[in-house]
Amino acid sequence: MPQIDPTKPRFWRSVEDFTSGADRPKAAHGYPELVGREFPVGATEIDGATRRDFLKLVGLTAAGTMAAGCMRNPPERILPYVRQPADIRPGIPLHYATSTSLGGYGIGLLVTSREGRPIKVEGNPDHPASFGASGTFEQALAYGVYDPQRGKHVKRKGELSGWKSFKADVISRLEAAKADNGKKILFLDGPTASPFDGWLRKQVGKTLPEAKFVTFTSVDRDAVFDGTELAFGQRLETRFDFDKARVVLALDDDFLESGPDRLVHARDFARHRVPAPDGAEGAASLGGDDAKTRPSAGEWMNRLYVAECAYSVTGGQADHRLRVRGSDIICLAAALYARLVPDGAADVAALAAPYKDSKWVAAVAKDLSSRGAQAVVTVGTRQPAEVHALAAAINATLKSEVVEYGRPLLLDTKSGSSTLKDIVAQANAGQIDTLVITAWNPVYAAPSDIAFADALTKIPNVVYYGQFEDETSVHAHWFIPAAHDLESWGDSTSIDGTVAIQQPLIAPLFDGVQRGELFGAFAGMPDSTAHELLREAHSQTSADMTANGGFEPWWERVLQKGVLSPTPPDTITPTLQTAKIGERLRPFKFERIEGIEINYVVDNKVHDGRYGDNAWLQELPEPLTKVVWGNVGMISPAMAEKNGLAAEEIVKLTVDGRTIEVPLFVLPGHAEDSISLAIGYGRTGGEAIARGVGSNANALRTTSAPWFGSRATLAKTGKSDRLGITQEHWAMEGRPIALTAELADVKRKHLPMVEEQNGPQPSMMDEWPNTSPEGYRWAMAIDMAKCTGCNACILACESENNILIVGKDQVRRGREMHWLRVDRYFEEVDGSLADAKVVVQPMACVQCEKAPCEYVCPVNATVHSDEGLNDMVYNRCVGTRYCANNCPYKVRRFNYLNWHNSLQGTYEMKMNPDVTVRARGVMEKCTYCVQRIEQARIATRTENHGVGRVIRDGEVVTACQQSCASGAISFGSLHDPKSEVSKKHADERAYAVLWELNTRPRTRHLAKVRNPNPELA
Amino acid sequence: MGLNPRSPMATTSHVLFPRWSNHLVRAALGAVGIGAGMLLIFAFAYFRSPLFTRQNEPINQPVEFDHRHHVRDHGIDCRFCHTTVEKGESAGYPPTEVCGSCHGQVWNKSPYLATIRASLFTNKPLEWLRVNDLRDYVYFNHSAHVNKGVGCATCHGRVDEMAAVFKHPPMNMGWCLDCHRNPNHNLRPREFITSMTWKAEDPEAIGAAVAKQNNVHTRTSCSTCHR
Amino acid sequence: MSAAAAHTPVPEHLREAPLIEGPQSDRTLTDSILHPVWRDPGRGWWMALAVTSTFLGILVLCIAYLLLTGVGVWGNNSPVFWAFDIINFVWWVGIGHAGTLISAILLLFQQGWRTSINRFAEAMTLFAVICAAIYPGLHTGRPWFAAYWLVPIPNTMDIWPNFKSPLVWDVFAISTYFTVSLLFWYVGLIPDLATLRDASVSRTRRLVYGFFSLGWRGSARHWYNWKWAYLLLAGISTPLVLSVHTIVSFDFATSIIPGWHTTIFPPYFVAGAVFSGFAMVLSLLIPARHFMGLKHVLTMRHIDNMCKIILVTGWMVTFGYICEYFADWYSGSIYEVGQILVRMLGPYAWSFWLLVFCNCIVANLFWFRSMRRNLWVVWIVAALVNVGMWLERFVIIVVSLHRDFMPASWGMYYPTIIDIGMITGTMGLFGTAFLVFLKFVPAVALAEVKELRYETELQLQHAEEAH
């Protein structure tokens, strides 16, 4: 783990700054709190001697060695505020609504702040795109903001410089540019739909009328827009409402785990992944918007077909999955088109040929058409425009209610590699004087056949604005450290058109510059803060504003809710142009790539590489391979056998002349004659964590074949790399652990497997005595039918409970610390792994009522609470590890080494003060977020003058439950028969894992349900 | 005893160890035994004594703040300065401006208050020393106790009689558990929570009544305090 | 006639070999047995000591590194939370069993042949238990707490150890066992220390030996009290022979892990302990008697008897295995059956089959007299048995843990250099202690051997007088 920069960055602006009012806001709402929280960090309760260290952490390490108590440590110092800011009460958490965006689309966030430190990111319940849930990337922001690897200084040609001198430089250049209206100034931005960005561009346009803005990202959505253009003659945003879908065909589309609307997709899809509406869901589904589409109970559950190359999260949910190479998808789509779009069959005959008589295609086509409006075909952004057009045509012919179109929200719907091509051309032609790069790391992300780095050398002034000094910054004349999303003012637009405000939780830790301020400088407003600019951008009066009595009160309300009053998304019903599609596709011939096709996938952890320095994400197990810290070449078992290749073997991968080395992973269910490789690794930038992890797929990608479609050759190297894999064994060995059932069986209540794992057992042990005064019996239910295995819960848990990362080597030694793990089992289909099915099973401590871990602990460090929690007392634990041996679920984690040696400076600020940071030599595990239970208890018990009341169902929400978009996790007390968890426990699919051991777990799992098509059975 | 004169013992042994050495050995053995016992007793005593618990050790604060003056003489309520005691886990420490609010007018020239003025003018926080320092893995919450009828004086003693505040009870786990196992004898009606002088004529009866009203109950699960 | 029949001499091969060979007098016995103490140790001894103390040094380094860094320096992981640490602990405790068995049980059964080997075995017990005692403390994550939180001391936290946990029982079992063994060994030594005192020339030696012989003068009263004390201790430690390893076996038997959760453990752990204990005695005694010229008191008959005991306990252990696997299979539990298969066919199958070879097969050589008499064979078998018993613990601990209930959490275990350092290190500690013991006190209980000689001579006289 990296050490923090010895030149200690100022985490907290000094008192002087504060009083002298250096960029101190005028009576800006939401801001005074900020200033207060920036100064001085968690003033009260902080040990003055080590202001940057955190009491809980320091204390704990101390506790580790001194709790014996024979030592007298010097008295702590306490630094109260001089002037206590309004609504700051030390020790009482505050929640602020903000937002972030990925790929240009916004997601609302609700961030918990302790004494001015953002420590936990959740979804904003008021924001339609997050509705309180969050994914791995959002959760990981809480780590990213404290990453000490971030760029700390404005640099000019690698030399330390300053923001002021940069602004001076900009001003002089603007003067010079006046002559030609800045036509030689180019802004290369990432995709964005933010109104603020739009406003800023306008402002820049005022000073530099001819300056251009172009967009680039290596995971662009261009195909979506090109597709609609081809199908409907206009570039349109495509949205899906899976709540209305009953039959879904996903063509190479990981819609549950990727894309701007993934959380909403996961929620809506999961609602219909169960035989019938359950619990609160059921109630909700009875009325409201759903009423019209709500089908009879039998039709509640949806059916998913997936055709893809490498197993994706969505693929894992499929009822029928077809393994095809990326380049075959177009034929598949054409074959369906031929069957479903009557007047188009002839045009695509040539393309459709390979799948003309496919039983699979026939069955799917039949199923789709039979469901009509409730059926939909989705296509991944990896696929070319033609496939999107075909799908759009099919959906239009089906009159699918699931898909709807709207005007594009992105400021720029062209963000593919073509942008870079143009820049290179202009640069070589000397048409660019100043290139301002705010897109993420184009030098790394550029396809291998675009010499973008060389082009930069031909541009006199390259400004790179990024969070890290990476591959691009070394080619830039100016490096401007970017402020983190949690440090910046801004806004975002989610795919459904909701505008959300982004407000900083903390002053930039490393003197990062806010986006608004950068563009402000070019817009001739170098001295106004991002905050002022944002307020100005939103100052034009709206109906909503007047309704709320003017700007200030309206603005305050917006900051509280985090979202501007949602405007209903404009829906466009375009007209299909089959003829256009026809003439485009008629010339198409399908020539199959001989040998091995290479297939690039977007990584679930580092995305396109931008999260490479985030150790939380790096150590997250990839959902299907369970590989951490790096990417692997995924091949099918048959292919491995045929070519005599083995897992963990390093091969030389060559694509038209360019070569990288990559370790192999044999992934059941992978397409034949094809190797899949995640992009975003093999970084060479300045980020200590990202550097050297995995191999760089971009070194092989080309503009012509950005995702697939080029031939690869594999050569053995004789070397091998022991991968960090958190689950080494894929088979369930016929043990009743992760159970599955088919819809038909659930309907006729025929679930022998589940019944076997249920009910009381003959036992000498009496029932668990409920001695809790209020009668709480905390329990959890995990619905495996809804769980997609997306890992969000793991990060939520990691973030809430101060779980530490251990690094690749320690993971190899089987010492990862995740309290919550998601087990992934492959189920052989008729004796072969070729088309193996996937079951994922989240597994944390199940809080056994008769816990095997408890009686073996010699020091009473793990004992039962009166409410049925299996308490783990870290400060009592001596680390005999006997409990972990005796835990049949193997959910206990041991601090083999002093993991938080690796926690330097800013990381420590991330720690949740409500959870003990475990010392070396201590056992730890999930306790149902007991700190949240206790907070709720204290809150409720101190109500109405100390008389108190009982905690209501839903008042305690565990971190994992909170993050889960598909609502697979329920938590509550069994003493209330009406509680959601009680209902789940009563469900006919509920069972106790390892029931026969009579551990009486409080966590029940609900069997996964599959809804196969009888015709394909 | 009739020793064989040819045996080496006849010639050497009495030289080797004189008779008194027997007593010496016995004495030594006794001493070791008793010493061990004493050591044990000392250890037991030490960890329960103020030597270790640091009870009754007045701590000199940077500001010579005298609770006797403010609480006893002027009858200022604890909550005037320790504002979050009913709302949060920490009772809270007054920002300097709270001191300023009065001492802007009274004693605003007093040399005793120099540090306070300095803090106000330079905007540098005062640095108090913690008196009641619990281990950081103990999650104590003031609001949970105060609202249920545990008085300030119960744990902090007669602060109104302390020139410099000191730790009143041992504050070790045993002490906590005593009350957590049977809280009644430490409960008092809400109106007397901050009273320093309140005495119950029949603590058990009143405690029981308060416990009933606030439905106070014993909590001894580990997670109550350790998380 | 009957008298003639009485006179016909017993044929050689049927006559019991003597326990003391050759014509011996008290003087010759004293000289020969004390000779190793008097004589200058010689290069062999020094070289041996050099080797063992090097390993001892390694042990110290390993422990220091361990304490500074954490148990992560070992190969232990999840799911294999216990590995070499507990294996070595159980192994050493097991070895420690021969001592008490020989001293106590054989004494109570009045087995004459125990006399010349008991001192040896008891010393070995002590050192083995010391080696064992290193592990339980150090294997914990925070030894500085474990040191006293596992002991029931009334404390200000109002917290007691969890008496349901076998680990707490271990604390009592091991400490009791060590104390009693130490007393037993020391009490046995007293008369010999007195002899050393009287026979030694330098004053310092006389003082030291004199101090430890507690003023022993060999008076009838001394002998009388001494006999009683010795017998009482024998009585006390007899149950310990059974209890200690029974309790150690509870660490596993009381848990629910397939391969641990079985009732056969206590008996076969004890049998196994004796098995390995005698093997260790043999593998030390054979070289010792050779180099120290003690062949006349440590005779082939001793070795022969010990071989027989190894043969018997070997079969007890084998029977234990059979019972265990039968029970696993008979339980019908997929997890128990799965555990058998993992042991026999899993990635660590080699350890299982090697253990079967060492513990169940090799010892059968001792069915044959010729084999029991061939010192090379005996020594190699003894060594193999010790290996086998170590592997037994490896199979029970590592192999059971590495694949238990949930396939998703299965994982492999690989020892680190520190693991190796610790096991060899404890062997170094053991060896060093043993060499020092051989140098400074008589390796054979002198007084008892003399007594034995009188008894045997008396028996001969009676035999003469009979006709």
CSV table of N, CA and C in Angstrom, one decimal, chain A residues 132-216:
chain,number,residue,atom,x,y,z
A,132,GLY,N,-32.5,5.6,-3.5
A,132,GLY,CA,-32.0,5.2,-2.2
A,132,GLY,C,-31.0,4.0,-2.3
A,133,ALA,N,-31.0,3.4,-3.5
A,133,ALA,CA,-30.0,2.4,-3.7
A,133,ALA,C,-28.7,2.9,-4.3
A,134,SER,N,-27.7,2.1,-4.4
A,134,SER,CA,-26.5,2.6,-5.0
A,134,SER,C,-25.7,1.3,-5.5
A,135,GLY,N,-24.8,1.6,-6.4
A,135,GLY,CA,-24.0,0.5,-6.9
A,135,GLY,C,-22.5,0.6,-6.4
A,136,THR,N,-21.7,-0.3,-6.9
A,136,THR,CA,-20.3,-0.3,-6.4
A,136,THR,C,-19.6,1.0,-6.7
A,137,PHE,N,-19.8,1.6,-7.9
A,137,PHE,CA,-19.1,2.8,-8.2
A,137,PHE,C,-19.4,3.9,-7.2
A,138,GLU,N,-20.7,4.0,-6.9
A,138,GLU,CA,-21.2,5.1,-6.0
A,138,GLU,C,-20.6,4.9,-4.6
A,139,GLN,N,-20.7,3.6,-4.1
A,139,GLN,CA,-20.2,3.3,-2.8
A,139,GLN,C,-18.7,3.7,-2.7
A,140,ALA,N,-18.0,3.4,-3.8
A,140,ALA,CA,-16.5,3.5,-3.8
A,140,ALA,C,-16.1,5.0,-3.8
A,141,LEU,N,-17.0,5.9,-4.0
A,141,LEU,CA,-16.6,7.3,-4.0
A,141,LEU,C,-16.1,7.7,-2.6
A,142,ALA,N,-16.6,7.0,-1.6
A,142,ALA,CA,-16.2,7.3,-0.2
A,142,ALA,C,-14.8,7.0,0.0
A,143,TYR,N,-14.3,6.1,-0.8
A,143,TYR,CA,-12.8,5.8,-0.7
A,143,TYR,C,-12.1,6.7,-1.6
A,144,GLY,N,-12.6,6.9,-2.8
A,144,GLY,CA,-11.9,7.8,-3.8
A,144,GLY,C,-11.5,9.2,-3.3
A,145,VAL,N,-12.5,9.7,-2.5
A,145,VAL,CA,-12.3,11.1,-2.1
A,145,VAL,C,-11.0,11.2,-1.2
A,146,TYR,N,-10.7,10.1,-0.5
A,146,TYR,CA,-9.6,10.2,0.5
A,146,TYR,C,-8.3,9.6,-0.1
A,147,ASP,N,-8.4,9.2,-1.4
A,147,ASP,CA,-7.2,8.6,-2.0
A,147,ASP,C,-6.0,9.5,-2.0
A,148,PRO,N,-5.0,9.2,-1.3
A,148,PRO,CA,-3.8,10.1,-1.2
A,148,PRO,C,-3.0,10.1,-2.5
A,149,GLN,N,-3.4,9.2,-3.5
A,149,GLN,CA,-2.6,9.2,-4.7
A,149,GLN,C,-3.1,10.3,-5.7
A,150,ARG,N,-4.2,11.0,-5.3
A,150,ARG,CA,-4.7,12.0,-6.2
A,150,ARG,C,-3.7,13.1,-6.4
A,151,GLY,N,-3.9,13.7,-7.6
A,151,GLY,CA,-3.0,14.9,-7.9
A,151,GLY,C,-3.2,16.0,-6.9
A,152,LYS,N,-2.0,16.5,-6.4
A,152,LYS,CA,-2.1,17.5,-5.3
A,152,LYS,C,-1.7,18.9,-5.8
A,153,HIS,N,-1.1,19.0,-6.9
A,153,HIS,CA,-0.6,20.4,-7.2
A,153,HIS,C,-0.8,20.7,-8.7
A,154,VAL,N,-1.1,22.0,-8.9
A,154,VAL,CA,-1.1,22.4,-10.3
A,154,VAL,C,0.3,22.3,-10.8
A,155,LYS,N,0.6,21.7,-12.0
A,155,LYS,CA,1.9,21.6,-12.4
A,155,LYS,C,2.0,22.1,-13.9
A,156,ARG,N,3.2,22.7,-14.1
A,156,ARG,CA,3.4,23.2,-15.5
A,156,ARG,C,4.7,22.5,-16.0
A,157,LYS,N,4.5,21.7,-17.0
A,157,LYS,CA,5.7,20.9,-17.6
A,157,LYS,C,6.3,20.1,-16.4
A,158,GLY,N,5.5,19.6,-15.6
A,158,GLY,CA,6.0,18.7,-14.5
A,158,GLY,C,6.5,19.5,-13.3
A,159,GLU,N,6.7,20.8,-13.5
A,159,GLU,CA,7.2,21.6,-12.3
A,159,GLU,C,6.0,22.1,-11.5
A,160,LEU,N,6.2,22.2,-10.2
A,160,LEU,CA,5.1,22.7,-9.3
A,160,LEU,C,4.8,24.1,-9.8
A,161,SER,N,3.5,24.4,-9.9
A,161,SER,CA,3.0,25.7,-10.2
A,161,SER,C,1.8,26.0,-9.3
A,162,GLY,N,1.0,26.9,-9.7
A,162,GLY,CA,-0.2,27.2,-8.9
A,162,GLY,C,-1.4,27.5,-9.7
A,163,TRP,N,-2.6,27.4,-9.1
A,163,TRP,CA,-3.8,27.7,-9.7
A,163,TRP,C,-3.8,29.2,-10.2
A,164,LYS,N,-3.3,30.1,-9.4
A,164,LYS,CA,-3.3,31.5,-9.7
A,164,LYS,C,-2.5,31.7,-11.0
A,165,SER,N,-1.3,31.1,-11.1
A,165,SER,CA,-0.5,31.3,-12.3
A,165,SER,C,-1.1,30.7,-13.5
A,166,PHE,N,-1.8,29.6,-13.3
A,166,PHE,CA,-2.6,29.0,-14.5
A,166,PHE,C,-3.6,30.0,-15.0
A,167,LYS,N,-4.4,30.6,-14.0
A,167,LYS,CA,-5.4,31.5,-14.4
A,167,LYS,C,-4.8,32.7,-15.2
A,168,ALA,N,-3.6,33.2,-14.7
A,168,ALA,CA,-2.9,34.2,-15.4
A,168,ALA,C,-2.6,33.8,-16.8
A,169,ASP,N,-2.1,32.6,-16.9
A,169,ASP,CA,-1.7,32.1,-18.2
A,169,ASP,C,-3.0,32.1,-19.1
A,170,VAL,N,-4.1,31.6,-18.6
A,170,VAL,CA,-5.3,31.5,-19.4
A,170,VAL,C,-5.7,32.9,-19.9
A,171,ILE,N,-5.7,33.8,-18.9
A,171,ILE,CA,-6.1,35.2,-19.3
A,171,ILE,C,-5.3,35.7,-20.5
A,172,SER,N,-4.0,35.5,-20.4
A,172,SER,CA,-3.1,36.0,-21.5
A,172,SER,C,-3.5,35.3,-22.8
A,173,ARG,N,-3.7,34.0,-22.7
A,173,ARG,CA,-4.1,33.3,-23.9
A,173,ARG,C,-5.4,33.7,-24.5
A,174,LEU,N,-6.4,34.0,-23.6
A,174,LEU,CA,-7.7,34.5,-24.1
A,174,LEU,C,-7.5,35.8,-24.9
A,175,GLU,N,-6.6,36.6,-24.3
A,175,GLU,CA,-6.3,37.9,-25.0
A,175,GLU,C,-5.9,37.5,-26.5
A,176,ALA,N,-4.9,36.6,-26.5
A,176,ALA,CA,-4.3,36.3,-27.8
A,176,ALA,C,-5.4,35.7,-28.7
A,177,ALA,N,-6.3,34.9,-28.1
A,177,ALA,CA,-7.3,34.2,-28.9
A,177,ALA,C,-8.4,35.1,-29.4
A,178,LYS,N,-8.5,36.3,-28.8
A,178,LYS,CA,-9.6,37.2,-29.3
A,178,LYS,C,-9.5,37.3,-30.8
A,179,ALA,N,-8.3,37.4,-31.3
A,179,ALA,CA,-8.1,37.6,-32.7
A,179,ALA,C,-9.0,36.6,-33.6
A,180,ASP,N,-8.8,35.3,-33.3
A,180,ASP,CA,-9.5,34.4,-34.2
A,180,ASP,C,-10.7,33.8,-33.5
A,181,ASN,N,-11.2,34.5,-32.5
A,181,ASN,CA,-12.4,34.0,-31.8
A,181,ASN,C,-12.2,32.6,-31.1
A,182,GLY,N,-10.9,32.4,-30.9
A,182,GLY,CA,-10.5,31.1,-30.2
A,182,GLY,C,-10.8,29.9,-31.0
A,183,LYS,N,-10.7,30.0,-32.4
A,183,LYS,CA,-11.0,28.9,-33.2
A,183,LYS,C,-10.0,27.8,-33.1
A,184,LYS,N,-8.8,28.2,-32.5
A,184,LYS,CA,-7.7,27.2,-32.4
A,184,LYS,C,-7.7,26.6,-30.9
A,185,ILE,N,-8.8,26.9,-30.2
A,185,ILE,CA,-8.9,26.3,-28.8
A,185,ILE,C,-9.9,25.2,-28.9
A,186,LEU,N,-9.5,24.1,-28.3
A,186,LEU,CA,-10.4,22.9,-28.4
A,186,LEU,C,-10.6,22.3,-27.0
A,187,PHE,N,-11.8,22.0,-26.6
A,187,PHE,CA,-12.0,21.4,-25.3
A,187,PHE,C,-12.4,19.9,-25.6
A,188,LEU,N,-11.6,19.0,-25.0
A,188,LEU,CA,-12.0,17.6,-25.1
A,188,LEU,C,-12.6,17.1,-23.8
A,189,ASP,N,-13.9,17.0,-23.7
A,189,ASP,CA,-14.6,16.7,-22.5
A,189,ASP,C,-15.1,15.2,-22.5
A,190,GLY,N,-15.4,14.7,-21.3
A,190,GLY,CA,-16.1,13.5,-21.2
A,190,GLY,C,-17.5,13.7,-21.5
A,191,PRO,N,-18.3,12.6,-21.8
A,191,PRO,CA,-19.7,12.8,-22.0
A,191,PRO,C,-20.4,13.4,-20.8
A,192,THR,N,-21.3,14.3,-21.0
A,192,THR,CA,-22.0,15.0,-19.9
A,192,THR,C,-23.4,15.4,-20.3
A,193,ALA,N,-24.3,15.3,-19.3
A,193,ALA,CA,-25.6,15.8,-19.6
A,193,ALA,C,-26.0,16.9,-18.6
A,194,SER,N,-24.9,17.4,-17.9
A,194,SER,CA,-25.2,18.4,-16.8
A,194,SER,C,-25.5,19.7,-17.4
A,195,PRO,N,-26.7,20.3,-16.9
A,195,PRO,CA,-27.1,21.6,-17.3
A,195,PRO,C,-26.0,22.7,-17.0
A,196,PHE,N,-25.3,22.5,-15.9
A,196,PHE,CA,-24.2,23.4,-15.5
A,196,PHE,C,-23.2,23.4,-16.6
A,197,ASP,N,-22.8,22.2,-17.0
A,197,ASP,CA,-21.7,22.1,-18.1
A,197,ASP,C,-22.2,22.9,-19.3
A,198,GLY,N,-23.5,22.6,-19.6
A,198,GLY,CA,-24.1,23.3,-20.8
A,198,GLY,C,-24.0,24.8,-20.6
A,199,TRP,N,-24.3,25.3,-19.5
A,199,TRP,CA,-24.3,26.7,-19.2
A,199,TRP,C,-22.9,27.2,-19.3
A,200,LEU,N,-21.9,26.5,-18.7
A,200,LEU,CA,-20.5,26.9,-18.8
A,200,LEU,C,-20.0,27.0,-20.2
A,201,ARG,N,-20.4,26.0,-21.0
A,201,ARG,CA,-20.0,26.0,-22.4
A,201,ARG,C,-20.5,27.3,-23.1
A,202,LYS,N,-21.8,27.6,-22.8
A,202,LYS,CA,-22.3,28.8,-23.3
A,202,LYS,C,-21.4,30.0,-22.9
A,203,GLN,N,-21.1,30.1,-21.7
A,203,GLN,CA,-20.3,31.2,-21.2
A,203,GLN,C,-18.9,31.3,-21.9
A,204,VAL,N,-18.3,30.1,-22.1
A,204,VAL,CA,-17.1,30.0,-22.8
A,204,VAL,C,-17.3,30.5,-24.2
A,205,GLY,N,-18.4,30.1,-24.8
A,205,GLY,CA,-18.8,30.5,-26.2
A,205,GLY,C,-18.8,32.0,-26.3
A,206,LYS,N,-19.3,32.7,-25.2
A,206,LYS,CA,-19.3,34.2,-25.3
A,206,LYS,C,-18.0,34.8,-25.5
A,207,THR,N,-17.0,34.2,-24.8
A,207,THR,CA,-15.6,34.8,-24.9
A,207,THR,C,-14.9,34.2,-26.1
A,208,LEU,N,-15.2,32.9,-26.4
A,208,LEU,CA,-14.5,32.3,-27.5
A,208,LEU,C,-15.5,31.7,-28.5
A,209,PRO,N,-16.1,32.5,-29.3
A,209,PRO,CA,-17.3,32.0,-30.1
A,209,PRO,C,-16.9,30.8,-30.9
A,210,GLU,N,-15.7,30.7,-31.4
A,210,GLU,CA,-15.4,29.6,-32.3
A,210,GLU,C,-14.7,28.4,-31.7
A,211,ALA,N,-14.5,28.5,-30.3
A,211,ALA,CA,-13.9,27.4,-29.7
A,211,ALA,C,-14.8,26.2,-29.7
A,212,LYS,N,-14.3,25.0,-29.9
A,212,LYS,CA,-15.1,23.8,-30.0
A,212,LYS,C,-15.0,22.9,-28.8
A,213,PHE,N,-16.1,22.3,-28.5
A,213,PHE,CA,-16.2,21.2,-27.5
A,213,PHE,C,-16.4,19.9,-28.1
A,214,VAL,N,-15.6,18.9,-27.9
A,214,VAL,CA,-15.8,17.6,-28.4
A,214,VAL,C,-15.7,16.6,-27.2
A,215,THR,N,-16.3,15.4,-27.4
A,215,THR,CA,-16.4,14.5,-26.3
A,215,THR,C,-15.8,13.2,-26.6
A,216,PHE,N,-15.1,12.6,-25.6
A,216,PHE,CA,-14.6,11.2,-25.8
A,216,PHE,C,-14.7,10.4,-24.6
